[in-house]
mmCIF file of C-alpha atoms in Angstrom:
data_model
loop_
_atom_site.group_PDB
_atom_site.id
_atom_site.type_symbol
_atom_site.label_atom_id
_atom_site.label_comp_id
_atom_site.label_asym_id
_atom_site.label_seq_id
_atom_site.Cartn_x
_atom_site.Cartn_y
_atom_site.Cartn_z
ATOM 1 C CA UNK A 28 -101.053 34.415 24.197
ATOM 2 C CA UNK A 29 -101.017 31.609 27.080
ATOM 3 C CA UNK A 30 -97.774 30.391 28.977
ATOM 4 C CA UNK A 31 -97.403 27.252 31.169
ATOM 5 C CA UNK A 32 -95.127 26.747 33.193
ATOM 6 C CA UNK A 33 -93.921 23.070 33.956
ATOM 7 C CA UNK A 34 -93.441 21.501 37.330
ATOM 8 C CA UNK A 35 -92.422 17.347 38.820
ATOM 9 C CA UNK A 36 -91.417 14.708 37.845
ATOM 10 C CA UNK A 37 -88.431 12.243 39.320
ATOM 11 C CA UNK A 38 -87.543 9.341 39.686
ATOM 12 C CA UNK A 39 -89.571 6.770 41.663
ATOM 13 C CA UNK A 40 -89.317 2.998 42.447
ATOM 14 C CA UNK A 41 -92.348 0.562 40.215
ATOM 15 C CA UNK A 42 -95.333 0.999 41.664
ATOM 16 C CA UNK A 43 -94.949 5.138 42.833
ATOM 17 C CA UNK A 44 -96.149 8.290 42.196
ATOM 18 C CA UNK A 45 -95.968 11.474 41.263
ATOM 19 C CA UNK A 46 -96.877 15.405 39.935
ATOM 20 C CA UNK A 47 -97.154 16.826 36.922
ATOM 21 C CA UNK A 48 -98.298 20.815 37.623
ATOM 22 C CA UNK A 49 -98.439 22.906 34.694
ATOM 23 C CA UNK A 50 -98.309 26.758 36.021
ATOM 24 C CA UNK A 51 -100.457 28.608 32.957
ATOM 25 C CA UNK A 52 -100.742 32.320 32.630
ATOM 26 C CA UNK A 53 -102.459 34.393 29.906
ATOM 27 C CA UNK A 54 -105.953 34.091 28.815
ATOM 28 C CA UNK A 55 -107.073 30.380 28.160
ATOM 29 C CA UNK A 56 -109.779 30.218 24.364
ATOM 30 C CA UNK A 57 -112.868 28.707 25.344
ATOM 31 C CA UNK A 58 -113.726 26.734 24.603
ATOM 32 C CA UNK A 59 -109.961 24.697 25.067
ATOM 33 C CA UNK A 60 -107.797 22.322 25.163
ATOM 34 C CA UNK A 61 -105.226 21.727 27.416
ATOM 35 C CA UNK A 62 -102.875 18.198 27.414
ATOM 36 C CA UNK A 63 -100.213 16.047 28.755
ATOM 37 C CA UNK A 64 -98.269 14.405 26.525
ATOM 38 C CA UNK A 65 -95.110 12.205 26.612
ATOM 39 C CA UNK A 66 -91.755 11.653 24.456
ATOM 40 C CA UNK A 67 -89.927 8.765 24.642
ATOM 41 C CA UNK A 68 -86.028 8.175 24.898
ATOM 42 C CA UNK A 69 -86.406 6.680 21.719
ATOM 43 C CA UNK A 70 -86.677 8.977 19.335
ATOM 44 C CA UNK A 71 -88.480 6.472 16.631
ATOM 45 C CA UNK A 72 -91.262 6.165 19.562
ATOM 46 C CA UNK A 73 -92.389 10.614 18.911
ATOM 47 C CA UNK A 74 -94.006 12.451 21.379
ATOM 48 C CA UNK A 75 -98.018 10.504 22.625
ATOM 49 C CA UNK A 76 -100.882 12.086 24.696
ATOM 50 C CA UNK A 77 -101.472 10.694 27.303
ATOM 51 C CA UNK A 78 -103.933 12.445 28.789
ATOM 52 C CA UNK A 79 -105.922 16.249 28.414
ATOM 53 C CA UNK A 80 -109.328 17.766 29.897
ATOM 54 C CA UNK A 81 -111.628 19.286 27.885
ATOM 55 C CA UNK A 82 -112.591 23.794 29.143
ATOM 56 C CA UNK A 83 -116.165 21.925 31.130
ATOM 57 C CA UNK A 84 -114.121 19.268 32.729
ATOM 58 C CA UNK A 85 -114.345 16.134 30.951
ATOM 59 C CA UNK A 86 -110.800 13.692 30.631
ATOM 60 C CA UNK A 87 -110.030 11.905 28.364
ATOM 61 C CA UNK A 88 -106.751 9.292 28.657
ATOM 62 C CA UNK A 89 -104.928 7.219 26.404
ATOM 63 C CA UNK A 90 -105.269 3.624 27.366
ATOM 64 C CA UNK A 91 -102.111 2.767 28.522
ATOM 65 C CA UNK A 92 -102.334 5.276 31.739
ATOM 66 C CA UNK A 93 -106.389 4.831 31.990
ATOM 67 C CA UNK A 94 -107.357 4.301 35.778
ATOM 68 C CA UNK A 95 -104.147 4.866 36.606
ATOM 69 C CA UNK A 96 -102.478 8.684 35.937
ATOM 70 C CA UNK A 97 -105.525 11.442 35.942
ATOM 71 C CA UNK A 98 -105.852 15.062 34.958
ATOM 72 C CA UNK A 99 -107.175 18.144 36.615
ATOM 73 C CA UNK A 100 -107.630 21.877 35.783
ATOM 74 C CA UNK A 101 -107.837 24.235 39.085
ATOM 75 C CA UNK A 102 -108.779 27.444 36.769
ATOM 76 C CA UNK A 103 -109.568 28.923 40.338
ATOM 77 C CA UNK A 104 -105.474 28.963 40.780
ATOM 78 C CA UNK A 105 -104.914 28.283 36.534
ATOM 79 C CA UNK A 106 -102.901 25.063 37.182
ATOM 80 C CA UNK A 107 -103.104 22.133 35.057
ATOM 81 C CA UNK A 108 -101.967 18.268 36.647
ATOM 82 C CA UNK A 109 -100.971 15.219 35.934
ATOM 83 C CA UNK A 110 -101.794 12.308 39.058
ATOM 84 C CA UNK A 111 -99.852 9.703 38.557
ATOM 85 C CA UNK A 112 -99.801 5.911 40.731
ATOM 86 C CA UNK A 113 -98.982 2.485 39.828
ATOM 87 C CA UNK A 114 -96.644 4.352 37.850
ATOM 88 C CA UNK A 115 -93.941 1.275 35.645
ATOM 89 C CA UNK A 116 -90.822 1.588 34.340
ATOM 90 C CA UNK A 117 -93.015 2.172 31.559
ATOM 91 C CA UNK A 118 -94.328 5.571 31.978
ATOM 92 C CA UNK A 119 -90.164 6.684 31.901
ATOM 93 C CA UNK A 120 -89.946 9.763 29.826
ATOM 94 C CA UNK A 121 -90.185 13.054 29.856
ATOM 95 C CA UNK A 122 -93.240 14.432 30.184
ATOM 96 C CA UNK A 123 -94.720 17.813 28.566
ATOM 97 C CA UNK A 124 -98.264 19.985 29.700
ATOM 98 C CA UNK A 125 -99.426 22.379 26.347
ATOM 99 C CA UNK A 126 -101.979 23.990 24.799
ATOM 100 C CA UNK A 127 -105.078 24.743 22.091
ATOM 101 C CA UNK A 128 -107.469 26.066 20.928
ATOM 102 C CA UNK A 129 -110.587 24.730 20.463
ATOM 103 C CA UNK A 130 -112.521 21.020 21.878
ATOM 104 C CA UNK A 131 -109.655 18.367 23.038
ATOM 105 C CA UNK A 132 -111.970 15.317 21.706
ATOM 106 C CA UNK A 133 -110.763 13.888 17.640
ATOM 107 C CA UNK A 134 -107.834 16.242 17.982
ATOM 108 C CA UNK A 135 -105.939 16.013 21.432
ATOM 109 C CA UNK A 136 -103.591 13.223 20.054
ATOM 110 C CA UNK A 137 -101.669 15.470 17.328
ATOM 111 C CA UNK A 138 -98.891 17.976 18.685
ATOM 112 C CA UNK A 139 -99.630 20.239 15.786
ATOM 113 C CA UNK A 140 -103.187 20.997 17.080
ATOM 114 C CA UNK A 141 -101.115 23.153 20.639
ATOM 115 C CA UNK A 142 -99.818 26.511 20.043
ATOM 116 C CA UNK A 143 -98.332 26.806 23.261
ATOM 117 C CA UNK A 144 -95.986 23.864 25.247
ATOM 118 C CA UNK A 145 -94.212 23.745 28.583
ATOM 119 C CA UNK A 146 -91.155 22.432 30.037
ATOM 120 C CA UNK A 147 -90.726 18.957 29.450
ATOM 121 C CA UNK A 148 -90.601 16.916 32.830
ATOM 122 C CA UNK A 149 -88.066 13.827 33.001
ATOM 123 C CA UNK A 150 -90.210 11.083 35.011
ATOM 124 C CA UNK A 151 -88.193 8.051 35.301
ATOM 125 C CA UNK A 152 -88.842 4.873 36.938
ATOM 126 C CA UNK A 153 -87.437 1.879 38.404
ATOM 127 C CA UNK A 154 -87.904 -1.537 38.593
#
């Protein structure tokens, strides 16, 4: 059983930076997939994958965030991080981390693939 506890988020101005963290407890499967998702206020948009990282450290990004957001994992401290730079109002959403058994590639965008979720963290970017 994997437990995820997220922290971070907040409010910044357009172009600013924020860091989200997710503390991981329990035994992560290997291979396993860790990812960040976000959900917009509009319920019609659902939850979308932002970035994911494989057990071997390979990162995958949604095109909308490439070059601005960086996912990383500190295996020694069991912390998953999402460094967010050059934020825009379109990045305003609630973010959550997630963990799944198996590889990320091909599956990471599907919320049903992930069995463990951290709490939602609000990110607000003002123009």
